[in-house]
Coordinates of C-alpha atoms and ligand atoms in Angstrom, one line a residue:
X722 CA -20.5 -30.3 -18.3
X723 CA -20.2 -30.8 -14.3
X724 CA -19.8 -27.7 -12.7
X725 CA -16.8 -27.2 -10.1
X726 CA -16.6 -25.0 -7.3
X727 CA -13.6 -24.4 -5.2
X728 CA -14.1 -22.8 -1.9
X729 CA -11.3 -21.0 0.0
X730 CA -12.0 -19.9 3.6
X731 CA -10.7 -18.0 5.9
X732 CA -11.2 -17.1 9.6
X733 CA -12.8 -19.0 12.9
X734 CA -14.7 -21.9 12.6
X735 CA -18.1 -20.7 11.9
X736 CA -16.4 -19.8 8.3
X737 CA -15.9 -23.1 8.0
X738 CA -19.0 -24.5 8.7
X739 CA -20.1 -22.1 6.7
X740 CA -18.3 -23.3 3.6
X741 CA -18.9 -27.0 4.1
X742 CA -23.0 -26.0 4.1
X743 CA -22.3 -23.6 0.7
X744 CA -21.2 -26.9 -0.5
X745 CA -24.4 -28.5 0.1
X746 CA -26.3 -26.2 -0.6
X747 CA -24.8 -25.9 -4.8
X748 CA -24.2 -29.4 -5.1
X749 CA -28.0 -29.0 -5.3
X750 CA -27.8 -27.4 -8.4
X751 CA -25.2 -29.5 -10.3
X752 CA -21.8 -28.3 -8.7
X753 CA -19.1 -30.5 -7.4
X754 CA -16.3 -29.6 -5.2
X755 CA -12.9 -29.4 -6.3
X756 CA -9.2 -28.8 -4.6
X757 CA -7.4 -27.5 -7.5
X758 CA -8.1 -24.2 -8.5
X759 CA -7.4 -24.4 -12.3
X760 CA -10.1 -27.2 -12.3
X761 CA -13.3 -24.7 -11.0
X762 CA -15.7 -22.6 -12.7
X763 CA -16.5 -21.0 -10.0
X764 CA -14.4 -20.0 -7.3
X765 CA -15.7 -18.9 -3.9
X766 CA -13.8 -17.0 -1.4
X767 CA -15.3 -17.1 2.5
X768 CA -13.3 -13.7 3.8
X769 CA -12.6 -12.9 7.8
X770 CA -12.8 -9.3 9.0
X771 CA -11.6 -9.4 12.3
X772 CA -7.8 -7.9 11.8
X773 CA -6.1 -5.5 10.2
X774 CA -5.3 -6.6 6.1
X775 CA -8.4 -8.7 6.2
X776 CA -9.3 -6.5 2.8
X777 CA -5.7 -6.7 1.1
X778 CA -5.3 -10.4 1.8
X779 CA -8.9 -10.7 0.2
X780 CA -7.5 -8.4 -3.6
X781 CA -4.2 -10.3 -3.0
X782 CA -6.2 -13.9 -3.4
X783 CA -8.0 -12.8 -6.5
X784 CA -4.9 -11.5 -8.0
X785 CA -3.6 -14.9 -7.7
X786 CA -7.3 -16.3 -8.7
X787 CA -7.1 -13.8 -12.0
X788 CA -3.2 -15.3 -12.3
X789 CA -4.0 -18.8 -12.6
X790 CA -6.9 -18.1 -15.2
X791 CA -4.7 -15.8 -16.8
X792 CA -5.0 -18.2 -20.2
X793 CA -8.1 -20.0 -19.4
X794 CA -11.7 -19.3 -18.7
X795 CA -12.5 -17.0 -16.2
X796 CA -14.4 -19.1 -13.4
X797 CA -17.6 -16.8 -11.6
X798 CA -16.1 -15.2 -8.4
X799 CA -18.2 -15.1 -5.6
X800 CA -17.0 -13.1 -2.4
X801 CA -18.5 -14.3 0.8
X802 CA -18.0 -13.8 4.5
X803 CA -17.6 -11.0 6.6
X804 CA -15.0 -8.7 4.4
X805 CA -18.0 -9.4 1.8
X806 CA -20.1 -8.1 4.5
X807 CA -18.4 -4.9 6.0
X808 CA -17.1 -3.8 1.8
X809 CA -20.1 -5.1 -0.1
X810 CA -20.6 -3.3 -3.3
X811 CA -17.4 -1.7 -2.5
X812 CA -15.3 -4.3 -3.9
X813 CA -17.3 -4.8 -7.0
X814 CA -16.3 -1.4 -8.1
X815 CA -12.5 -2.4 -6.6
X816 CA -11.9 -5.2 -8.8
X817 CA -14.0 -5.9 -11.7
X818 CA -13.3 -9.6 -11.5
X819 CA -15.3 -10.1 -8.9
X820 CA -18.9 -11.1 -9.8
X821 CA -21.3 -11.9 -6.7
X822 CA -21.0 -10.8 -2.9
X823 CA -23.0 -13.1 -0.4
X824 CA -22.9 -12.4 3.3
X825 CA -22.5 -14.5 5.6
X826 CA -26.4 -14.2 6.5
X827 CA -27.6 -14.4 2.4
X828 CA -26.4 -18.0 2.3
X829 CA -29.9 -19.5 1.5
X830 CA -29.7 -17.1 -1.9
X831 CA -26.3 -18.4 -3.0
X832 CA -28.0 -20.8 -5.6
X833 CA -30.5 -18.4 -6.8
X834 CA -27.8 -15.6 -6.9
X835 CA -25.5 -18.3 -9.2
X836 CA -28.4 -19.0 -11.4
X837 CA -29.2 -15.7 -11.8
X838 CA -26.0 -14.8 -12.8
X839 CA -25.7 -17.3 -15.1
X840 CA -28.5 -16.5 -17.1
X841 CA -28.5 -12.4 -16.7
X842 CA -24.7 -11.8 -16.4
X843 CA -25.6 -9.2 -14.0
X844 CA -23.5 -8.3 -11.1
X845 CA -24.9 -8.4 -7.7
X846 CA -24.4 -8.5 -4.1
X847 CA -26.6 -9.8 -1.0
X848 CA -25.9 -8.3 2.0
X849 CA -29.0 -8.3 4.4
X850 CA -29.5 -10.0 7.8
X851 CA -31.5 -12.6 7.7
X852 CA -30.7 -15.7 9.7
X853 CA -33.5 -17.3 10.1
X854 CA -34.2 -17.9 6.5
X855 CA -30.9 -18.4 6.4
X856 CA -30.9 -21.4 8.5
X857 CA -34.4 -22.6 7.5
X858 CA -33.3 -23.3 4.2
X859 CA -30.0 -24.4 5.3
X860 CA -32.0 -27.2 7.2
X861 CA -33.7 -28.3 4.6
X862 CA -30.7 -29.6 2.9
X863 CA -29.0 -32.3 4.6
X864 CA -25.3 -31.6 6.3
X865 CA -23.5 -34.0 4.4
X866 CA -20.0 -33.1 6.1
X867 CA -18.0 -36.4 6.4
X868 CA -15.2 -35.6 9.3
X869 CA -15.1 -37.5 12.3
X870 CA -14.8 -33.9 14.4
X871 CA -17.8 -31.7 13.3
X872 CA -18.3 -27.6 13.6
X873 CA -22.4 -27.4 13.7
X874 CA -23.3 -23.8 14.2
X875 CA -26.2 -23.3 16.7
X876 CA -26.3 -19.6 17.3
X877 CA -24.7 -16.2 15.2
X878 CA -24.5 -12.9 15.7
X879 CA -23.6 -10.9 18.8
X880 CA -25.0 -8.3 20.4
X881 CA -22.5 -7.7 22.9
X882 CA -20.6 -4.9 20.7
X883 CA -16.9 -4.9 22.6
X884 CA -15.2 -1.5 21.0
X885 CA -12.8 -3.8 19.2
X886 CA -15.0 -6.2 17.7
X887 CA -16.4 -6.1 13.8
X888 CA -18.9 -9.0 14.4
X889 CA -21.7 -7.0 15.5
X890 CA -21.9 -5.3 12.1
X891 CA -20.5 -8.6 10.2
X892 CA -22.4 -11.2 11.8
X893 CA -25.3 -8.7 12.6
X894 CA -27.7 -9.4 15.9
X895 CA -27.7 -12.2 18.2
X896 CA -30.1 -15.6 16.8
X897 CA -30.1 -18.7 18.1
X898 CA -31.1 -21.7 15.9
X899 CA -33.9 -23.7 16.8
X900 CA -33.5 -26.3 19.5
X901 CA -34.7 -29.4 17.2
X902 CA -33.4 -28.0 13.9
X903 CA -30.0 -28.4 15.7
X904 CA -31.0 -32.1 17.1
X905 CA -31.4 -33.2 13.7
X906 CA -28.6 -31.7 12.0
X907 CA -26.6 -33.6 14.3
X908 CA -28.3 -36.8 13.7
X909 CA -27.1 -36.2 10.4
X910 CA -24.1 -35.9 11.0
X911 CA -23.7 -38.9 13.2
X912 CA -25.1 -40.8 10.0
X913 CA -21.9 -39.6 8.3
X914 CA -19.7 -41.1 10.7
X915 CA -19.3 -37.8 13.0
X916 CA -17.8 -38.9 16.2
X917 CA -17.7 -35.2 17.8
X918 CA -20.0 -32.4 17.3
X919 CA -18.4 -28.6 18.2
X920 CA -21.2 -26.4 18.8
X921 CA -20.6 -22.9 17.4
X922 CA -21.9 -19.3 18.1
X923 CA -20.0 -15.9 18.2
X924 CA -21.5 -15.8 21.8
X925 CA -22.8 -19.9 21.7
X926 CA -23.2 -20.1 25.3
X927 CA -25.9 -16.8 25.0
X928 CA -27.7 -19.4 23.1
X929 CA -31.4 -19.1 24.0
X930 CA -33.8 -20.4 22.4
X931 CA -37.4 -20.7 23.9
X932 CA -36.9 -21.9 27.3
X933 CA -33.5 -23.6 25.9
X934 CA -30.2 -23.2 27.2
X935 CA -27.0 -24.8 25.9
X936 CA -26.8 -26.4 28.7
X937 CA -30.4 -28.5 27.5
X938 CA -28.6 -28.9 24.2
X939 CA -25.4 -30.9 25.1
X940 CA -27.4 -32.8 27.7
X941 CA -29.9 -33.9 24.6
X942 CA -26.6 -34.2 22.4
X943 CA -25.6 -36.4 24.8
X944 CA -28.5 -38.9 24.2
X945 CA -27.2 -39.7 20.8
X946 CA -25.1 -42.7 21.3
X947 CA -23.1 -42.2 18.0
X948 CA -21.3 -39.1 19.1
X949 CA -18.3 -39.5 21.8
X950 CA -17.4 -35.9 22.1
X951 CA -19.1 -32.7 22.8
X952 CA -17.6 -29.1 22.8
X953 CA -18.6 -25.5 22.4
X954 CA -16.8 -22.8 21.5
X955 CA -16.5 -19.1 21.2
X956 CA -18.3 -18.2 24.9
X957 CA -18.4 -14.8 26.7
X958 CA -17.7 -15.0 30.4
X959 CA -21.2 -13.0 30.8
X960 CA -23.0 -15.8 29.9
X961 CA -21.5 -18.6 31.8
X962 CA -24.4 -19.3 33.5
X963 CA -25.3 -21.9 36.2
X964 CA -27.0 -23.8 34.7
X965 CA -24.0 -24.3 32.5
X966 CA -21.3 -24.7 34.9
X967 CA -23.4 -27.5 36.1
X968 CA -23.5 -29.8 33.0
X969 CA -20.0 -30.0 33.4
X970 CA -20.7 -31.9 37.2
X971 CA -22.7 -34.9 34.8
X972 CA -21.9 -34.7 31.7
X973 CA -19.9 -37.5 30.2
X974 CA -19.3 -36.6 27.3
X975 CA -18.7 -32.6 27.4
X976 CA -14.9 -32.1 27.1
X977 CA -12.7 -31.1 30.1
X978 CA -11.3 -28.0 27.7
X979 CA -13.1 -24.3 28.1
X980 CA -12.6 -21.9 26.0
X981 CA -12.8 -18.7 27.6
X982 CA -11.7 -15.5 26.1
X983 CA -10.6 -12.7 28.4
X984 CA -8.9 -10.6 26.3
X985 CA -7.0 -8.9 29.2
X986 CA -5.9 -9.1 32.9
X987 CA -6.7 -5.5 33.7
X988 CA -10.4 -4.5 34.9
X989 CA -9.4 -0.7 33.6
X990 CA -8.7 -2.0 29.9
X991 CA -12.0 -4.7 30.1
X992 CA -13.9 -1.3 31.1
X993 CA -12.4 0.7 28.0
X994 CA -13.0 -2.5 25.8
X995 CA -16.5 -2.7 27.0
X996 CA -16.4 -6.3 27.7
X997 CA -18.6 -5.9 31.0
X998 CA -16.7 -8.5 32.8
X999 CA -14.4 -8.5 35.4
X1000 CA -11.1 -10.2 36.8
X1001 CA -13.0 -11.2 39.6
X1002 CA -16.3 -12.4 37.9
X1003 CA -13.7 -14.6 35.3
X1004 CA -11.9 -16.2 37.8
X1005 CA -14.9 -16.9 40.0
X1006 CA -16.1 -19.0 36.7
X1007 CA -12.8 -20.6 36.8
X1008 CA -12.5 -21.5 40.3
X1009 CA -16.1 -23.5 40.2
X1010 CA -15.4 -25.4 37.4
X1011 CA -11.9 -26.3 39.1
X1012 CA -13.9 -27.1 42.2
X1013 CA -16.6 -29.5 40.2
X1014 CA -13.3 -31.3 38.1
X1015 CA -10.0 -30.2 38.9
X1016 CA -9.3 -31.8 35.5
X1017 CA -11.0 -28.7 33.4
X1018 CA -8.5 -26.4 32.0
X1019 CA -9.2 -22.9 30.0
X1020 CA -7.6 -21.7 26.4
X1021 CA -8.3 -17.4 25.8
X1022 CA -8.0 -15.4 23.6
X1023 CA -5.6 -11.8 24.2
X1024 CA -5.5 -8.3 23.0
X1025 CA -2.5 -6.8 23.0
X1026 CA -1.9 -3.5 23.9
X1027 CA -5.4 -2.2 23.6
X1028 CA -5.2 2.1 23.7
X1029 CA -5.0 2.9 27.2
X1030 CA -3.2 -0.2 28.2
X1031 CA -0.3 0.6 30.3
X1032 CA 2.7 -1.3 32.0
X1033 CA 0.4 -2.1 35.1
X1034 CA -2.2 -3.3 32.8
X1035 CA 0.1 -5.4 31.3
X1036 CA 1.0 -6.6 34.1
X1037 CA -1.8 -8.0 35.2
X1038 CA -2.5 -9.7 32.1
X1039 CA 0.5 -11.5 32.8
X1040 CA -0.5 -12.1 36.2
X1041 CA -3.7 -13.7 35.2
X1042 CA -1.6 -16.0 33.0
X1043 CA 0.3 -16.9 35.9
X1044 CA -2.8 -18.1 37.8
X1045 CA -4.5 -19.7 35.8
X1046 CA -2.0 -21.2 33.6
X1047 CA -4.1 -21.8 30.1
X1048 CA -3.6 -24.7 28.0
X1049 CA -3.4 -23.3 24.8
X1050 CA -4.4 -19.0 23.7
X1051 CA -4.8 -17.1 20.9
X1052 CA -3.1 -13.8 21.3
X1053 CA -2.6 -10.8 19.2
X1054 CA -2.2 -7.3 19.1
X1055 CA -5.0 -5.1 18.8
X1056 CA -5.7 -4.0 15.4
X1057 CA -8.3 -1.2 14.7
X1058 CA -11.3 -2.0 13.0
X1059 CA -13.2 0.6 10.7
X1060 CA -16.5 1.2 11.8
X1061 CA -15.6 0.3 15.4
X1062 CA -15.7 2.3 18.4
X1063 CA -12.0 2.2 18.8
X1064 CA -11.3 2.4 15.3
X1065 CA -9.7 5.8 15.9
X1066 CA -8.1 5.9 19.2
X1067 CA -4.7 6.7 19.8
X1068 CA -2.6 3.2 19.5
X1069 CA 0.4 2.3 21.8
X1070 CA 3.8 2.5 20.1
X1071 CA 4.4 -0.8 17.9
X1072 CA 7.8 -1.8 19.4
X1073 CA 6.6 -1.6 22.8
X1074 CA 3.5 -3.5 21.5
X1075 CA 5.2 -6.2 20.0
X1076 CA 7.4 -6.2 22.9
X1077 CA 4.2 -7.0 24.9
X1078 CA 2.9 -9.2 22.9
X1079 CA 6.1 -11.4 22.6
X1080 CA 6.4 -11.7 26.4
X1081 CA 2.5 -13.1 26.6
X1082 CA 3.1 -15.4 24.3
X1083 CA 6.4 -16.8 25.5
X1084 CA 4.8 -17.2 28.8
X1085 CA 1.5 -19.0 26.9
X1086 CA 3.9 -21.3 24.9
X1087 CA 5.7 -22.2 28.1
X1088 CA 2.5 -23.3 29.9
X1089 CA 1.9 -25.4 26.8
X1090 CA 5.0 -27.2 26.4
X1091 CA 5.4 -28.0 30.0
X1092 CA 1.7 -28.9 30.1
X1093 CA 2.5 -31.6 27.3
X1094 CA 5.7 -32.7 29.0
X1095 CA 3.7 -33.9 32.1
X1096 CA 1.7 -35.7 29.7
X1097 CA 4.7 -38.1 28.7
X1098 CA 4.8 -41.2 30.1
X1099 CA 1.4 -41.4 30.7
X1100 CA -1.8 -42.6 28.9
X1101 CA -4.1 -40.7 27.4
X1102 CA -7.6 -41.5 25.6
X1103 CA -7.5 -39.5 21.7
X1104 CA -10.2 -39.7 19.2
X1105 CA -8.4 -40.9 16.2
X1106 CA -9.4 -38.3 13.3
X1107 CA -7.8 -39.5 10.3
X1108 CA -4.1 -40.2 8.5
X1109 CA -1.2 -37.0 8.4
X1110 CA -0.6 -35.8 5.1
X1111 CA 2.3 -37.7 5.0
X1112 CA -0.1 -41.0 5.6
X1113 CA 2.6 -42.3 7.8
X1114 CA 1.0 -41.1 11.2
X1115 CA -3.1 -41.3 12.5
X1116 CA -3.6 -38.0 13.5
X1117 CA -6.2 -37.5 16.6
X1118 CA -6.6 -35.4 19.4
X1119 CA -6.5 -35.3 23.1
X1120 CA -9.4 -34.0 25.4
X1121 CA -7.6 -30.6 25.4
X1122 CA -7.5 -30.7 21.4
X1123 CA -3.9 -31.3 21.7
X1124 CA -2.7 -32.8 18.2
X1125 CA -1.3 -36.8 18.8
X1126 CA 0.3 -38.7 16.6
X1127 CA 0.9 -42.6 17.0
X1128 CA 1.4 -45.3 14.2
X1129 CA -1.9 -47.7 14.2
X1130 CA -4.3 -49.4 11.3
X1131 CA -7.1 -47.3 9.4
X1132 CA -9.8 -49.3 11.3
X1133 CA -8.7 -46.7 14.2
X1134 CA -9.9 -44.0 12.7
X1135 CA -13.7 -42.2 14.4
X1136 CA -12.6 -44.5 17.8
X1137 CA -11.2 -43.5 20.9
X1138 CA -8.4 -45.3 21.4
X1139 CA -5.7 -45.2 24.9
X1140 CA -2.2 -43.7 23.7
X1141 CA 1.0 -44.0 26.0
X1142 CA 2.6 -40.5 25.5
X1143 CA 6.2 -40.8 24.8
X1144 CA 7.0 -37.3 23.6
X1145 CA 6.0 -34.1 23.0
X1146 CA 6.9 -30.4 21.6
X1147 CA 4.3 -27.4 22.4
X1148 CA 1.8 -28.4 20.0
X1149 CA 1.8 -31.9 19.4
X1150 CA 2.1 -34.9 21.7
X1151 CA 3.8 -38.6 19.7
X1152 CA 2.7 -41.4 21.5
X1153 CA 2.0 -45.5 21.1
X1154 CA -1.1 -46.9 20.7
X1155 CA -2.1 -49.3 24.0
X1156 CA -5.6 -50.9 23.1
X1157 CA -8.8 -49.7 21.8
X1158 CA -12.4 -51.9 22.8
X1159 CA -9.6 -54.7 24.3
X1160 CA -8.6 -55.1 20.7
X1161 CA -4.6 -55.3 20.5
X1162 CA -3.4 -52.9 17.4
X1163 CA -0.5 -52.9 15.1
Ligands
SAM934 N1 -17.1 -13.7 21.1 C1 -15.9 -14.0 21.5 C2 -15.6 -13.3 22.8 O1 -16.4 -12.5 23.2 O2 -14.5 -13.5 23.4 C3 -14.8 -13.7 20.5 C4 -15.1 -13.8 19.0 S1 -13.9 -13.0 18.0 C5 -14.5 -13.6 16.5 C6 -12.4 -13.8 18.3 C7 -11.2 -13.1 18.9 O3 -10.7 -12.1 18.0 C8 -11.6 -12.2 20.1 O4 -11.7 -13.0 21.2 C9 -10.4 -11.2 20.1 O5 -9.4 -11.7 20.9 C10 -10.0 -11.2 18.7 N2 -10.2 -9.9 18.1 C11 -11.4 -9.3 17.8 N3 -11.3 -8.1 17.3 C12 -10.0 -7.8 17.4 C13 -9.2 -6.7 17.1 N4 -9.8 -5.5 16.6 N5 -7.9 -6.7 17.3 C14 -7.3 -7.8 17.7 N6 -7.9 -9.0 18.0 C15 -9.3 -8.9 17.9
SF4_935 FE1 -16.9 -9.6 19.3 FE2 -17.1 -11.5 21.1 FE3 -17.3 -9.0 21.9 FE4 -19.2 -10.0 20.4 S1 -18.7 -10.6 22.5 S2 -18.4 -8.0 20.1 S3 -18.1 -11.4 19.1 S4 -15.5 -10.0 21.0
F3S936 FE1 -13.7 -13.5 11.0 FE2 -16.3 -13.1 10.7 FE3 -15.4 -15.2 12.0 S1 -14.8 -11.6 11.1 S2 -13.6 -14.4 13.0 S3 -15.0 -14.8 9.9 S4 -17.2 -14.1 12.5

C-alpha cells in the first residue's frame, strides 16, 4: 500500500523549507504527500518555539490529530521542529500518541527513525546538533520543490543569544552551508521552474563560509539566468557588512526590500536585550543603503514591552518608526521563554502592554496602507506566482512582497509581468495587467 504523509508546519520560513525537504527526503522511502489528514499514515508536525503557547498549540493539534483518527487507524506521529527540540522526550511521556521526536538538526535520520519504528515499534526521539550531516545528506537528495518563489536555507543556528531568543538552544550554533552545495541546490531548483530563490539563515547574512560572504553568494546566484529574483532574510544589523551593502550598488537582481529586525527604538532596552546594536549603528545601515538607491525600503521585526521598557523607551521606538517609515513589521509583545535569560524577569503590566503594542502597530499599518496608496495609478513590475484560491485572480508580488492581484492567462504565471495599480488596502495591491515580453494579455 502507498504510504502518506501529511506535514503541518508551523513558524518562520526555515520550517518550511524544512518541511518541503522532509518531503524529499521520505518520498525516498515510498511515502507520498497528502493534504487531507484522514488520508495519512503518518502525520508530521514541524512545531515553532519562539512565543509563548508554542507547547499548548502543539497537544492541542494532536488532540485534533487523535480526533480525526478517533475510528480509524492511528497514523505514526512524528514531532519535529523546535518545540520537538526544547521538550524532547518530554512530550513522549505528555501524550502517549506521539511516537518519534526529530529536531530540526536530526533531519537526515527521519527515514531511518521511520523505518526503525516500523519494524521495532519502539519509541524514540533525536535531538542532537548536527547540521552538517544534516545538510550533507539533505544534498544528496534532490530539492524537488515546485513554487515559482523558493526558501533555500543557506546557514542555521545562531550564536548571537539575545535574552529573548530560544533559537540558540533550538536551532543550536551558528553553520553555514557550503558555498557550492548551495549553488547547486538552486540549480535545482531553477530546473523546477523556480523564478526566485530566498536565501534563509537565523542570522543568513553572518553567513561565512570559507572566504565566502553572502554577498559572493547572490552575486554567483545572480549568474543563473533562470532565476529573476533574489532575497535574504532573517539578518542581524551586526552583520550588515560592507561588502554587503555594496551588492546592493550592482546587483540586478537582489530585491529593493530589507529586512532588518530591530526589535526596539531604545539603546537602554537593545542593551538589556543583548542585541549589541545601536540606534545609531542601525540607522547608519539605513541611511547608506538609502544613499546607494533611494528606492530600498526596510520591514522589522518589534518587541513589545520588553522588562525594563518604559514610556521613554517606547517612545523612541515610535520615533524610529517615524523615521524610517517600514514597509511592512512584524510586531509582538514579549513573551518569556523557558530557558532564556529573561525568562524570569519582572514583565510590564499587560494592559499597558497591549496598549503599546496597539499604538506600534496602528502606526506600522498606517505606513503600509499609505505606502500602497501611492502605489495606485502607477505601474509596477510583479512576479506572477500562481492562481488565488478562488482561481479567479493570478496572485504575484511586488518587489516589496506586497501581495497583487490582477486578472490575466495561466501562461503568466513564473514571469514578471508590468501591473497598472488601481487599488489597494494595507496588504494587497488589485491592479491590470499592461504587457509582459511585448506580448498583449487577456
Ligand atoms: N535572527 C533574527 C534577528 O536577530 O532579528 C530574528 C529571528 S527570530 C526567529 C524572529 C523574531 O521573533 C525576532 O526578530 C523577534 O522579534 C521575535 N521574538 C523572538 N523571541 C521573542 C520573544 N521571546 N517574545 C516576542 N518576540 C520574540
Ligand atoms: Fe534570536 Fe536573532 Fe537574537 Fe539569534 S540574533 S538570538 S535568532 S533574535
Ligand atoms: Fe520558530 Fe524555530 Fe523558526 S522557534 S521561528 S521555527 S527557528
Amino acid at each position: 500500500m502507498q504510504q502518506k504523509i501529511f506535514i503541518k508546519t508551523f513558524g518562520c520560513q526555515m520550517n518550511e523549507y524544512d518541511s518541503n525537504r522532509i518531503y524529499d527526503a521520505v518520498r525516498e522511502i515510498g511515502f507520498e504527500k497528502t493534504v487531507k489528514y484522514e488520508e495519512a499514515n503518518c502525520y508530521l508536525l514541524n512545531t515553532c518555539h519562539i512565543r509563548d503557547k508554542a507547547k499548548e498549540k502543539v497537544y492541542h493539534e494532536i488532540g485534533r490529530v487523535k480526533k480525526i483518527f478517533r475510528l480509524k487507524t492511528k497514523p505514526l506521529v512524528i514531532i519535529a521542529g523546535c518545540v520537538a527540540q526544547a521538550e524532547q522526550e518530554e512530550m513522549l511521556k505528555r501524550e502517549p500518541y506521539i511516537d518519534l521526536i526529530l529536531g530540526p538538526q536530526a533531519y537526515h535520520k527521519i527515514n531511518d527513525t521511520i523505518l526503525k519504528y516500523q519494524n521495532e515499534k519502539r519509541k524514540n526521539e533525536e535531538t542532537e546538533f548536527d547540521a552538517i550531516t544534516k545538510f550533507e545528506y539533505l544534498s544528496k537528495i534532490k530539492n524537488q520543490t515546485t513554487t515559482i518563489s523558493s526558501f533555500l536555507t543557506i546557514q542555521e543556528g545562531c550564536d548571537k543569544f539575545c535574552h529573548f531568543c530560544v533559537v540558540p538552544y533550538t536551532r543550536g550554533p551558528e553553520y553555514s552551508r557550503p558555498f557550492n552545495q548551495i549553488i547547486d541546490e538552486a540549480r535545482q531548483l531553477v530546473n523546477h521552474g523556480s523564478k526566485e530563490i530566498i536565501l534563509l539563515g537565523q542570522n543568513v547574512n553572518a553567513y561565512n563560509f570559507e572566504s565566502f560572504r553572502l554577498s559572493d553568494l547572490i552575486l554567483e546566484l545572480e549568474k543563473l539566468s533562470g532565476i529573476e529574483r533574489i532575497r535574504y532574510t532573517t539578518s542581524h544589523p551586526n552583520d550588515m557588512t560592507e561588502d554587503l551593502i555594496d551588492v546592493y550598488k550592482n546587483s540586478k537582481k537582489l530585491m529593493p526590500l530589507v529586512h532588518l529586525p530591530v526589535q526596539s527604538g531604545s539603546d537602554k532596552v537593545l542593551n538589556l536585550m543583548n542585541r549589541k546594536h545601536s540606534i545609531k549603528n542601525y540607522l547608519k545601515i539605513f541611511y547608506k543603503l538609502k544613499q546607494i538607491n533611494p528606492n530600498i525600503e526596510f520591514s522589522s521585526d518589534f518587541i513589545i514591552a520588553y522588562p525594563g521598557e518604559e514610556q521613554i523607551d517606547f517612545e523612541k521606538t515610535i520615533k524610529l518608526i517615524d523615521e524610517v517609515k517600514f514597509i511592512n513589521s512584524f510586531s509582538f509583545i514579549f513573551s518569556p521563554r523557558p530557558g532564556t535569560v529573561a525568562a524570569d524577569l519582572p514583565l510590564i503590566d499587560k494592559k499597558k502592554s497591549i496598549e503599546r503594542l496597539e499604538i506600534v502597530q496602528q502606526k506600522l499599518f498606517n505606513n503600509q496602507i499609505n505606502i500602497n496608496k501611492k502605489i495606485e495609478d502607477t505601474t509596477i513590475n510583479v512576479l506572477v506566482e500562481n492562481r488565488t484560491d478562488d482561481k479567479s485572480k493570478l496572485f504575484a508580488r511586488s518587489e516589496y512582497m506586497t501581495s497583487v492581484l490582477f486578472s490575466g492567462n495561466d501562461d503568466l504565471i513564473g514571469k514578471i509581468v508590468k501591473v497598472k495599480i488601481k487599488n489597494s488596502n494595507r496588504n494587497t495591491l488589485f491592479g491590470e495587467a499592461i504587457e509582459q515580453s511585448n506580448q498583449k494579455v487577456a
